[in-house]
Tab-separated table of C-alpha atoms in Angstrom:
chain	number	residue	atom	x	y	z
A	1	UNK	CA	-176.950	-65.279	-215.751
A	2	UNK	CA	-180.439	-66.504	-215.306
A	3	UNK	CA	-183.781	-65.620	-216.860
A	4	UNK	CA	-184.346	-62.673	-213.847
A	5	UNK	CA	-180.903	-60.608	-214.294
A	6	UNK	CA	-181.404	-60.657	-218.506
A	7	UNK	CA	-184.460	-59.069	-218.187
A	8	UNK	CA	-182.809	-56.480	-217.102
A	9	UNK	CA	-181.357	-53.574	-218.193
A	10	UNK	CA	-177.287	-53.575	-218.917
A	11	UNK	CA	-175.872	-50.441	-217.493
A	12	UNK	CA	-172.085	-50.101	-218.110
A	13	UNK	CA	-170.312	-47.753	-216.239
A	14	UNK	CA	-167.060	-45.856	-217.225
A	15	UNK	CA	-166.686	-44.519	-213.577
A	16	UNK	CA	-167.278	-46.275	-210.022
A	17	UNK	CA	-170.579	-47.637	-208.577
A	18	UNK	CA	-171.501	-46.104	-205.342
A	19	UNK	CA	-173.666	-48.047	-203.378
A	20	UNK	CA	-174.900	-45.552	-200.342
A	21	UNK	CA	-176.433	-42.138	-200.598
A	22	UNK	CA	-175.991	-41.120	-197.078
A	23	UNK	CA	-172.782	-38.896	-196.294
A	24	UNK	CA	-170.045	-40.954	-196.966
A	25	UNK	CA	-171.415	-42.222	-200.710
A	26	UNK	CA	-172.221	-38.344	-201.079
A	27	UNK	CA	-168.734	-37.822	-200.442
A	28	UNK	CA	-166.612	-39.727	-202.402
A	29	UNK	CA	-169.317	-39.004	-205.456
A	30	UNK	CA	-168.114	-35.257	-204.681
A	31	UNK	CA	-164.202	-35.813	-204.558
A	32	UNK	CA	-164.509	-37.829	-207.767
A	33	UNK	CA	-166.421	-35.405	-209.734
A	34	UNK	CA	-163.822	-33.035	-208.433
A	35	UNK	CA	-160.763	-34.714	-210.085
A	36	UNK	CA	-162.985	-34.963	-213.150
A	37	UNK	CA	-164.367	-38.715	-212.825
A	38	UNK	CA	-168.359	-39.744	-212.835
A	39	UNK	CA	-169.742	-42.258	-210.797
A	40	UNK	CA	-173.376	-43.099	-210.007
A	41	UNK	CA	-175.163	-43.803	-206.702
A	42	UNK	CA	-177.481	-46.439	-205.619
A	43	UNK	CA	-179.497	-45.647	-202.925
A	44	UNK	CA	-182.030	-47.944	-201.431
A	45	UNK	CA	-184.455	-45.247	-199.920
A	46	UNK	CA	-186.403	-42.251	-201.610
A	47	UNK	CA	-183.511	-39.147	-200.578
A	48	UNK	CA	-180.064	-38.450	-199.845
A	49	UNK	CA	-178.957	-39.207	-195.841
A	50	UNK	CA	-182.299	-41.465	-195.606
A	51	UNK	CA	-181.137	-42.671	-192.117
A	52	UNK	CA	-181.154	-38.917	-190.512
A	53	UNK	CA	-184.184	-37.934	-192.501
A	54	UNK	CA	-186.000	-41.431	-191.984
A	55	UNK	CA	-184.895	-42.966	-188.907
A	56	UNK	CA	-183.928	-39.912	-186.638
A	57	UNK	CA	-185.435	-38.659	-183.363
A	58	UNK	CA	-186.613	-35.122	-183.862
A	59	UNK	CA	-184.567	-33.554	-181.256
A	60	UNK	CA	-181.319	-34.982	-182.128
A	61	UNK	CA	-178.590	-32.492	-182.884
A	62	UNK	CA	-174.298	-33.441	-183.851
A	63	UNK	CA	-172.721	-34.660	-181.209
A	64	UNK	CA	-169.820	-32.999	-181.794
A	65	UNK	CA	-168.827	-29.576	-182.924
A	66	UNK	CA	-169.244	-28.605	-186.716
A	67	UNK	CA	-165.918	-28.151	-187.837
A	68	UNK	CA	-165.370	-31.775	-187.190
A	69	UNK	CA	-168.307	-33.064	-189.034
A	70	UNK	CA	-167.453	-31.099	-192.389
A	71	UNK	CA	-167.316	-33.059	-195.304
A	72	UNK	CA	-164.752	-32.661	-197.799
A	73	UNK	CA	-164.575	-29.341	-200.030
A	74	UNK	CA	-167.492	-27.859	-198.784
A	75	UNK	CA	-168.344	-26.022	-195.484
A	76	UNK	CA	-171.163	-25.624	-193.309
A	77	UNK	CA	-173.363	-22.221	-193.958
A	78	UNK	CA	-171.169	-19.506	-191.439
A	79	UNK	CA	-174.731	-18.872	-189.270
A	80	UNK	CA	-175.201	-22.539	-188.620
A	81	UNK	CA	-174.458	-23.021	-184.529
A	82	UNK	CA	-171.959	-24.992	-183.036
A	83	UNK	CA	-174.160	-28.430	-182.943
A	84	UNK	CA	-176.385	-28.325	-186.138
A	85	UNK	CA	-180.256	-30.133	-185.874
A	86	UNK	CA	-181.034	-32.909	-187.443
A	87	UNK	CA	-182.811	-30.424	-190.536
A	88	UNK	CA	-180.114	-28.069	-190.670
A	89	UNK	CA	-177.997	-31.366	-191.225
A	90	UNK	CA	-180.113	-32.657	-193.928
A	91	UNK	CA	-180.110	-29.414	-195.341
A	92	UNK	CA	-175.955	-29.085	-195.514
A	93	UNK	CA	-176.049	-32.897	-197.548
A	94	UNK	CA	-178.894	-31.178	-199.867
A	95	UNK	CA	-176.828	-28.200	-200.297
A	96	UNK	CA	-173.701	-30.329	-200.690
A	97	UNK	CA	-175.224	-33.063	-203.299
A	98	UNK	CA	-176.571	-29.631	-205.108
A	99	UNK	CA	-173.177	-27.763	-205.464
A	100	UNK	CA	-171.446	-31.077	-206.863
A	101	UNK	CA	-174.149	-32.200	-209.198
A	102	UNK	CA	-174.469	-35.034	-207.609
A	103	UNK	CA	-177.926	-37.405	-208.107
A	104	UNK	CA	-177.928	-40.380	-207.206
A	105	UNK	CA	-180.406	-43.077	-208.732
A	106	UNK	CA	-183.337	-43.544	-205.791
A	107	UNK	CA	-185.400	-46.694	-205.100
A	108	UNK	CA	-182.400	-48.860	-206.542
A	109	UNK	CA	-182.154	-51.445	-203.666
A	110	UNK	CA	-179.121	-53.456	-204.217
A	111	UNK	CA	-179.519	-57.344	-204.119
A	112	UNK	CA	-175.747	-58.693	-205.149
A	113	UNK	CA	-172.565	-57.078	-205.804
A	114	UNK	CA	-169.614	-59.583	-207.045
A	115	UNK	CA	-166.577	-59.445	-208.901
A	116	UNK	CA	-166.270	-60.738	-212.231
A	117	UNK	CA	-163.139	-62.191	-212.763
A	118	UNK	CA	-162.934	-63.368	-216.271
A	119	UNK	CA	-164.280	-59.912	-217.413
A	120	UNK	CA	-162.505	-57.899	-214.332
A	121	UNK	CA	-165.670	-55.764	-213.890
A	122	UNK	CA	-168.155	-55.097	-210.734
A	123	UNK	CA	-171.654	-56.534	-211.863
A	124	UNK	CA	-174.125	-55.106	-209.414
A	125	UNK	CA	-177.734	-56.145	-209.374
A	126	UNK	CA	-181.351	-54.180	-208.279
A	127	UNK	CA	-184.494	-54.858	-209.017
A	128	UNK	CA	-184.262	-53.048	-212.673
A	129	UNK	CA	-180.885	-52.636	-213.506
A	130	UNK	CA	-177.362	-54.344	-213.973
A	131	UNK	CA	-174.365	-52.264	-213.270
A	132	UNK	CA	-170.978	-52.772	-214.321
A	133	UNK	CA	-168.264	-51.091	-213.588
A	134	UNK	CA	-164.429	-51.058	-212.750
A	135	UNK	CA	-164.552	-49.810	-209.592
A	136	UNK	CA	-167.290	-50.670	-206.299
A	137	UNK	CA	-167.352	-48.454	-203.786
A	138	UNK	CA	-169.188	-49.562	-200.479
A	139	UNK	CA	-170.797	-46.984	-198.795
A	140	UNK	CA	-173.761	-48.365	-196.563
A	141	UNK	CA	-171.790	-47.695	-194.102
A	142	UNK	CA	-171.645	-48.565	-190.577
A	143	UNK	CA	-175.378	-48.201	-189.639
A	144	UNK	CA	-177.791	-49.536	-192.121
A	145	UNK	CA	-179.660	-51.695	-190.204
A	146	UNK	CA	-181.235	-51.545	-186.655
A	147	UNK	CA	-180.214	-53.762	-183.742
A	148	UNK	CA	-183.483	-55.511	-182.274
A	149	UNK	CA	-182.135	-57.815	-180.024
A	150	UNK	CA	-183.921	-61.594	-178.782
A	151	UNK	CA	-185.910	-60.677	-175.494
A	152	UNK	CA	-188.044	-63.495	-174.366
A	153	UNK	CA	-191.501	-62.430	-174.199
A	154	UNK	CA	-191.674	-59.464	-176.233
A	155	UNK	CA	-194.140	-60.592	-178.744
A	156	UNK	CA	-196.541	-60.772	-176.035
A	157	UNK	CA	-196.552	-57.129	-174.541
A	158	UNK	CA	-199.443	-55.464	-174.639
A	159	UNK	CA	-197.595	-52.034	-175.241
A	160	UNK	CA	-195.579	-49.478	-177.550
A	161	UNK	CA	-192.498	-51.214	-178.852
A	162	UNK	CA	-190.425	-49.104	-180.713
A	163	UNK	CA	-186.740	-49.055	-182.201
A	164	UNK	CA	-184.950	-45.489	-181.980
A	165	UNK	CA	-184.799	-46.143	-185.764
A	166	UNK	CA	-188.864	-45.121	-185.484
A	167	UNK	CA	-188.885	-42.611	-182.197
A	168	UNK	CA	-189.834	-39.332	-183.676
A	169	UNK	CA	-190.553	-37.527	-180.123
A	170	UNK	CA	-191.814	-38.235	-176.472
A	171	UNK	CA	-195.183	-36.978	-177.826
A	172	UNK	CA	-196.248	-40.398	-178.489
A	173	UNK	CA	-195.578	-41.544	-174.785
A	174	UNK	CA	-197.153	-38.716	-172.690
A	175	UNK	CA	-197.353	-39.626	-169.000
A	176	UNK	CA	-196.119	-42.887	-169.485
A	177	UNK	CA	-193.435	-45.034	-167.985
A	178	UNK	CA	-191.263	-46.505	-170.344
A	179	UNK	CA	-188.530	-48.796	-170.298
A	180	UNK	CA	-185.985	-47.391	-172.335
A	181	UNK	CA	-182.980	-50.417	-173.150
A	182	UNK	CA	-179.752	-49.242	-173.877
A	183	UNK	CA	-177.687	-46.465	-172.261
A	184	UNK	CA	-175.096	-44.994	-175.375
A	185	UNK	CA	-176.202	-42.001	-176.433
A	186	UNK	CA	-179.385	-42.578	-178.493
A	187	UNK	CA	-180.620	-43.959	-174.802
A	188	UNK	CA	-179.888	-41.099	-172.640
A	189	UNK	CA	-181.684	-38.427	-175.136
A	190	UNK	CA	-184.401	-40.602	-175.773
A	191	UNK	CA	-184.952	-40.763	-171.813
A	192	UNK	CA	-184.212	-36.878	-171.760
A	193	UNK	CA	-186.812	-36.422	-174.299
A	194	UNK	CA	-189.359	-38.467	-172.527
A	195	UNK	CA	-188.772	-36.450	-169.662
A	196	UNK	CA	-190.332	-33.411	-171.593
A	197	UNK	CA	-193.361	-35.137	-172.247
A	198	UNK	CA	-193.860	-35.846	-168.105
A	199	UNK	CA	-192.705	-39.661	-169.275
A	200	UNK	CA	-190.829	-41.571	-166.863
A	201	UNK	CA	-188.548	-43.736	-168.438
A	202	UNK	CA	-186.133	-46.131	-166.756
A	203	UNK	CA	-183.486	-46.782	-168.663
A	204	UNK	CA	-181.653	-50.032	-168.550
A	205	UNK	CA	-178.068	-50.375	-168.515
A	206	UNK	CA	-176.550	-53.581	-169.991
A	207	UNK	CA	-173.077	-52.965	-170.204
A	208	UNK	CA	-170.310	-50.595	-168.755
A	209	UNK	CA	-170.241	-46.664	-170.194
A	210	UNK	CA	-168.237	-43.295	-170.436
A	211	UNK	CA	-170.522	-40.097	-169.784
A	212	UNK	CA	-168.723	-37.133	-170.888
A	213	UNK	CA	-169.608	-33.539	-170.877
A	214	UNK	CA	-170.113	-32.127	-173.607
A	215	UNK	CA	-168.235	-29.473	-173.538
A	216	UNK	CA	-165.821	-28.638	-170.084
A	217	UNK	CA	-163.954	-25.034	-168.748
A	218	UNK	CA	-165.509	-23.208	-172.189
A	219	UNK	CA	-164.419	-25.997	-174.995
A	220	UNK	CA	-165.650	-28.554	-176.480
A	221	UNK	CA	-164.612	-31.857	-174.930
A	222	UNK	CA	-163.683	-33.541	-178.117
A	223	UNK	CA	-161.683	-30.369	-179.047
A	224	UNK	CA	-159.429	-30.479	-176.035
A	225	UNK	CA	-159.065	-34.611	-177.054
A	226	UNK	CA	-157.662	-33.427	-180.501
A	227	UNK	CA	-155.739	-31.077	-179.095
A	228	UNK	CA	-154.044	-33.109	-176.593
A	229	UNK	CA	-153.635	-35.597	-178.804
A	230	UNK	CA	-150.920	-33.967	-181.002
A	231	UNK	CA	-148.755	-33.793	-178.073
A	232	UNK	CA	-149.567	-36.592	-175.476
A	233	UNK	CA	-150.116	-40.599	-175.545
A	234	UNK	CA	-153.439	-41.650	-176.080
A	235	UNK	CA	-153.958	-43.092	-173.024
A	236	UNK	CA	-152.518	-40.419	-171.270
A	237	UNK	CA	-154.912	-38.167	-173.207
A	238	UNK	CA	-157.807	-40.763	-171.924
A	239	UNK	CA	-156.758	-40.173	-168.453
A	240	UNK	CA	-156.831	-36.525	-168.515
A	241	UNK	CA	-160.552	-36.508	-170.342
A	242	UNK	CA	-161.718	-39.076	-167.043
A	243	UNK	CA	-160.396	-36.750	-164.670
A	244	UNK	CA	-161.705	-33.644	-166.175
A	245	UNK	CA	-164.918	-35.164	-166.424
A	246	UNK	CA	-165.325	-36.407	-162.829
A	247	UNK	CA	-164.759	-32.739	-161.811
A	248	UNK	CA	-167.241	-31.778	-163.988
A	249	UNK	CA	-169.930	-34.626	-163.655
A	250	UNK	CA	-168.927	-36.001	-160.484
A	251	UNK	CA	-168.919	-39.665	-159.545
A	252	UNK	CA	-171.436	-41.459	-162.505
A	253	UNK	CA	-170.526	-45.058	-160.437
A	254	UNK	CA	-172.354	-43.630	-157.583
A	255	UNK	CA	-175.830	-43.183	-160.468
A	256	UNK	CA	-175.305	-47.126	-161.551
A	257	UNK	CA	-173.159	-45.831	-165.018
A	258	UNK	CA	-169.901	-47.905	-164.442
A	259	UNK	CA	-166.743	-47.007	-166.497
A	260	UNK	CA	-165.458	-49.318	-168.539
A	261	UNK	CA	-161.443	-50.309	-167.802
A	262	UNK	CA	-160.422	-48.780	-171.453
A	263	UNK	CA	-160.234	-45.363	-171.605
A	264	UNK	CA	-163.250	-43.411	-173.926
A	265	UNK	CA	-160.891	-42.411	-176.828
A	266	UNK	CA	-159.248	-46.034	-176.669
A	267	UNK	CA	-162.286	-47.500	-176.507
A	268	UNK	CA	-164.050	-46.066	-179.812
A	269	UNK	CA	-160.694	-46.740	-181.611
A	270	UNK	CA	-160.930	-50.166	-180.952
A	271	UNK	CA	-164.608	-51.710	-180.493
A	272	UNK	CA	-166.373	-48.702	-182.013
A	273	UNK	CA	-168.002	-47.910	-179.130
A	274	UNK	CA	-168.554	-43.998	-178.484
A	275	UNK	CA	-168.758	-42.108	-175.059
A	276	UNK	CA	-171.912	-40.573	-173.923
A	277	UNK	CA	-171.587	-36.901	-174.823
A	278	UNK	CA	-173.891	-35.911	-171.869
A	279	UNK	CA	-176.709	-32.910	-173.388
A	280	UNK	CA	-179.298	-33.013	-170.207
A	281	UNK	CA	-180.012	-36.455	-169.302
A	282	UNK	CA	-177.044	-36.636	-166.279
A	283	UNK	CA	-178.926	-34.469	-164.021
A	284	UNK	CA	-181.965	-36.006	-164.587
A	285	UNK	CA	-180.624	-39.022	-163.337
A	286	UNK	CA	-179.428	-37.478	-160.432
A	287	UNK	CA	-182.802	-36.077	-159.632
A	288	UNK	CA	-184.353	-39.607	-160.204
A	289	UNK	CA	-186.638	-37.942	-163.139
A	290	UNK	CA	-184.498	-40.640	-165.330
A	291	UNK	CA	-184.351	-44.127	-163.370
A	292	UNK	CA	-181.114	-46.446	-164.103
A	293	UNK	CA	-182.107	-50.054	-163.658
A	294	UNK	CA	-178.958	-51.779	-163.060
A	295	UNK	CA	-180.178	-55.614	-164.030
A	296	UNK	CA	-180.278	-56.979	-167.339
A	297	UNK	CA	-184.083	-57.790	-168.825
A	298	UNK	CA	-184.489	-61.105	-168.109
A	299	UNK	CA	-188.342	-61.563	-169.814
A	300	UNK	CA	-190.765	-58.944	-171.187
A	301	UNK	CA	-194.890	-59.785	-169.756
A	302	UNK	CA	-197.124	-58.531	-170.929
A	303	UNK	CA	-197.034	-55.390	-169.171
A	304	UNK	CA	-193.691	-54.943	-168.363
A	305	UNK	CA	-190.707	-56.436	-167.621
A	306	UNK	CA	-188.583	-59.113	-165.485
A	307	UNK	CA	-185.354	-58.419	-164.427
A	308	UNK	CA	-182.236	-60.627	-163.482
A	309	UNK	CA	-182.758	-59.750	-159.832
A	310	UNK	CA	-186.613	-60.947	-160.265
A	311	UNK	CA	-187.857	-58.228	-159.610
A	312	UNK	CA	-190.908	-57.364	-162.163
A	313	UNK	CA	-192.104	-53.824	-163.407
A	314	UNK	CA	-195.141	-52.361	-165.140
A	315	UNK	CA	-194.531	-50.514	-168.375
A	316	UNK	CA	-196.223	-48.708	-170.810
A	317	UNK	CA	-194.108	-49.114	-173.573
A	318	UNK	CA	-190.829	-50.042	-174.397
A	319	UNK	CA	-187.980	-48.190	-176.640
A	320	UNK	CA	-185.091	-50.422	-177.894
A	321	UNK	CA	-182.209	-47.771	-177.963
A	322	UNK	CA	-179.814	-51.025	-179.302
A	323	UNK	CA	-178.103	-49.541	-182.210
A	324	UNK	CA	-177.796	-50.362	-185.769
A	325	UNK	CA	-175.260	-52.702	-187.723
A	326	UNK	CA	-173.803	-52.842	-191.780
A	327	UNK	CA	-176.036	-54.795	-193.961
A	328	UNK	CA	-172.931	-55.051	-196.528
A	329	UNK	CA	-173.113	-59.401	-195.695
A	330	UNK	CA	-176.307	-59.662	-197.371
A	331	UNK	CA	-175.337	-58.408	-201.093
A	332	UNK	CA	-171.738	-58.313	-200.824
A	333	UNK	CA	-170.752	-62.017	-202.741
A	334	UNK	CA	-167.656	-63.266	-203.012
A	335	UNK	CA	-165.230	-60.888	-201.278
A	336	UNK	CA	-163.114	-61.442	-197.789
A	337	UNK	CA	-162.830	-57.916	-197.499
A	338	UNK	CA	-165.387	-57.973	-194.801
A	339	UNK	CA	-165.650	-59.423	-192.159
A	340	UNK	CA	-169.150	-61.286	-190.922
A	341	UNK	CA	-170.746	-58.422	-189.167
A	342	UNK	CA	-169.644	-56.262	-192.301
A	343	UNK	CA	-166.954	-54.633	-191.009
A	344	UNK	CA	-163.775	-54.257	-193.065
A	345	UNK	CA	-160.673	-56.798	-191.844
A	346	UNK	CA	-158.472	-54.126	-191.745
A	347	UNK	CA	-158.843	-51.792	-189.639
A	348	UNK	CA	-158.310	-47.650	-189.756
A	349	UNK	CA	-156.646	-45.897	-191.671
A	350	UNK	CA	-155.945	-48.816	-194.320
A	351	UNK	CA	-159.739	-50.355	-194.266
A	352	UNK	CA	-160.355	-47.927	-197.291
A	353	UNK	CA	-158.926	-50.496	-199.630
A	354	UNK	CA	-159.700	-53.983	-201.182
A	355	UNK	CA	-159.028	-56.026	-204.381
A	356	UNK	CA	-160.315	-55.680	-207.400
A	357	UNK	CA	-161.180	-51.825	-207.702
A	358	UNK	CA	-163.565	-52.737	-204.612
A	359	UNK	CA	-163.290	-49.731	-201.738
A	360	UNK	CA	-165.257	-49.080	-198.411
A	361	UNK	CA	-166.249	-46.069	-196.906
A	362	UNK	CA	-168.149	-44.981	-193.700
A	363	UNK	CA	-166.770	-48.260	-191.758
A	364	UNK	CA	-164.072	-46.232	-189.914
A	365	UNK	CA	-165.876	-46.079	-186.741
A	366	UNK	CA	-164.809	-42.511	-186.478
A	367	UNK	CA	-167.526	-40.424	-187.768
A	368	UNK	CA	-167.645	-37.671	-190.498
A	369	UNK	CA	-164.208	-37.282	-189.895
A	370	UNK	CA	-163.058	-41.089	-191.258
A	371	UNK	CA	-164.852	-40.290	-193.756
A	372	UNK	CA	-163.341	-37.379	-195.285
A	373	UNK	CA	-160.339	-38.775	-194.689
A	374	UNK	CA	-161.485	-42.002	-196.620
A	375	UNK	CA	-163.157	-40.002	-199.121
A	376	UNK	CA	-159.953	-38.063	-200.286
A	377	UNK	CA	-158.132	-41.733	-200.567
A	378	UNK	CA	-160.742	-43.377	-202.923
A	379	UNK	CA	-161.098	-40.722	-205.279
A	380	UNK	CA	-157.368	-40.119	-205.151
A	381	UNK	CA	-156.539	-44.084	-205.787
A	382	UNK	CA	-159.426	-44.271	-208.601
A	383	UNK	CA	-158.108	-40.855	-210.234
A	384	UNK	CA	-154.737	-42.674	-210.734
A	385	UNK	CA	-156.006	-45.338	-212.459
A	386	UNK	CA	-158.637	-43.373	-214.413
A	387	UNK	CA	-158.817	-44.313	-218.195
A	388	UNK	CA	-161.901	-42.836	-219.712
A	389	UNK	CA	-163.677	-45.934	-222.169
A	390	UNK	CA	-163.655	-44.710	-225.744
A	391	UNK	CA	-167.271	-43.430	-226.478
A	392	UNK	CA	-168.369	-41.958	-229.600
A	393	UNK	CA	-171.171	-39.955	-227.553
A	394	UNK	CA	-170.030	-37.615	-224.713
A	395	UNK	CA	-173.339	-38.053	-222.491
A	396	UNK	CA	-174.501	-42.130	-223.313
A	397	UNK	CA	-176.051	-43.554	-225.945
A	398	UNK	CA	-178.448	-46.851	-225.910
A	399	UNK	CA	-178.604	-50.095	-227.942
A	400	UNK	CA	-181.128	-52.383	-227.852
A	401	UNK	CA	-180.807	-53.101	-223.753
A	402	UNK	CA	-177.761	-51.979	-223.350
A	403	UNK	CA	-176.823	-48.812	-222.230
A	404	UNK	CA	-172.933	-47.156	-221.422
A	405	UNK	CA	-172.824	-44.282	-219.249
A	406	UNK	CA	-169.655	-41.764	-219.113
């Protein structure tokens, strides 16, 4: 240990670490104090789900229906609609942190997590404090960072250049064009929500995509998947969704949104990789309100942009819808249970699980729902292995720097 971590203050745990205060940590903190079992949370930010209060659009609403974005044990308020805002969202994880007691430890950024093996303990370090504990569970989950991919010549625009991580509203680009790169769905609402503000926004599309409709015939399209489902193939499920949806949306080749050869549902099992769930911006494409440039950026000048076809145009400003990525590689030491781009090995429903009392949660690249389901597992695995330390205080006690926690 060197002179930096024994300055610090010891912390030993009886119950699991939680590193992630966003839905999924919220979760499993919630199913353990269920079954009886404390843990404590480490979150980097100021609040519970920072990324939805922080690093949201203001218009953005669940994608899919409530009912499938319930966390574990507690329900949404009955007078919430069908597809919740962003606040009333925020407002469920408040309510749901509140009716479990949970509270997690803010402003505790995470540096290194490793396994001790001569002591067989997690030793996890902030800025103030080291944790130990029998148990790590990893829930930064799947989005922690944002995506801001290499273009040549961006540094020297003269423009707006923002990630969706800090697009708040089309406010900010009144009247102007904007090049809006990437087409999932953080893209296409972005560019609908410019379109409110008398923006034009072209939106580039780098790779292949599925544009769904939201809902189709009365029901919710990802309903009728999970329905189908628990009687049909997957891929015959995928074909039914893709020929549902071109009655419904028509042709999206024809509007420069090619399909990719995997089927949607196939697709997200596999790469991650989730369908448009169209809320507006399909017909402004077809109006040409929302342009689709078809070519890859080839350089950003400084007042617009080159693409592969060389052809050049002016912009405004520029919006990088390019996603986010897990940050777990940068203070994650010493375990294979990841992969590079920290992603568990394993993949769903068994990515839950490492050595070592070490678990992941929020990597299941299936939404809310993998995470219940994960949720459940953890605190079901830990509860089986549960064996309280002997304390002679029932809250914690403190000696010299050392403090236990029950």
């Amino acid at each position: 240990m060197d002179s930096c971590e024994k300055d610090k203050i010891f912390i030993k745990l009886d119950g699991p670490i939680i590193v992630g205060a966003g839905p999924s940590g919220i979760a499993v903190a919630a199913c353990l104090k269920q079954n009886g079992i404390p843990s404590l949370v480490l979150e980097r930010s100021d609040c519970i789900a920072s990324l939805w209060q922080h690093k949201t659009y203001d218009r953005l609403k669940l994608h899919l229906p409530k009912q499938f974005c319930e966390l574990p044990l507690f329900g949404y308020p009955k007078n919430f609609p069908k597809y919740p805002s962003k606040n009333q969202f925020v407002s469920y994880m408040e309510a749901y942190a509140k009716h479990f007691d949970i509270k997690p430890k803010f402003n505790q950024m995470v540096a290194n997590a490793e396994f001790d093996f001569e002591n067989g303990v997690w030793k996890v370090s902030t800025q103030y404090c080291l944790y130990e504990s029998r148990w790590l569970v990893v829930a930064t989950g799947e989005n922690a960072e944002a995506v801001v991919p290499e273009i040549q010549g961006i540094e020297m625009f003269e423009g707006v250049v923002r990630h969706t991580s800090e697009y708040k509203s089309g406010c900010e680009f009144r009247d102007q064009r904007v090049l809006v790169v990437g087409c999932g769905n953080s893209g296409m609402e972005v560019s609908l929500d410019l379109c409110r503000y008398n923006a034009s926004p072209f939106m580039v599309v780098r790779n292949s995509v599925h544009v769904l409709p939201r809902e189709m015939f009365g029901f919710t399209t990802f309903g009728i998947a999970m329905t189908l489902l628990k009687w049909l193939p997957l891929r015959v499920v995928d074909k039914l969704i893709l020929f549902m949806a071109n009655l419904t949306l028509g042709n999206t080749e024809k509007l420069g949104l090619l399909r990719p050869k995997t089927g949607p549902i196939e697709l997200k099992n596999d790469s991650g990789k989730s369908p448009v769930l169209d809320t507006g911006a399909l017909s402004l494409i077809k109006s040409g309100n929302i342009k689709v440039v078809e070519q890859g950026v080839r350089e950003v000048t400084r007042n617009g942009a080159r693409f592969m076809d060389g052809q050049e145009i002016a912009f405004d400003s520029i919006v990088l819808a390019t996603g986010y990525k897990s940050n777990v590689p940068f203070w994650l030491k010493g375990s294979d249970f990841f992969t590079d781009d920290g992603m568990p090995k394993t993949p769903f429903p068994n990515g839950w699980k490492g050595e070592n009392g070490l678990y992941a949660i929020g990597f299941t690249r299936r939404g809310l729902l993998g995470t219940t389901c994960d949720a459940l597992k953890i605190a079901k695995d830990v509860t089986n292995q549960w064996r309280p330390v002997a304390c002679n205080s029932k809250n914690k006690f403190k000696l010299k720097n050392v403090m236990i926690l029950e």
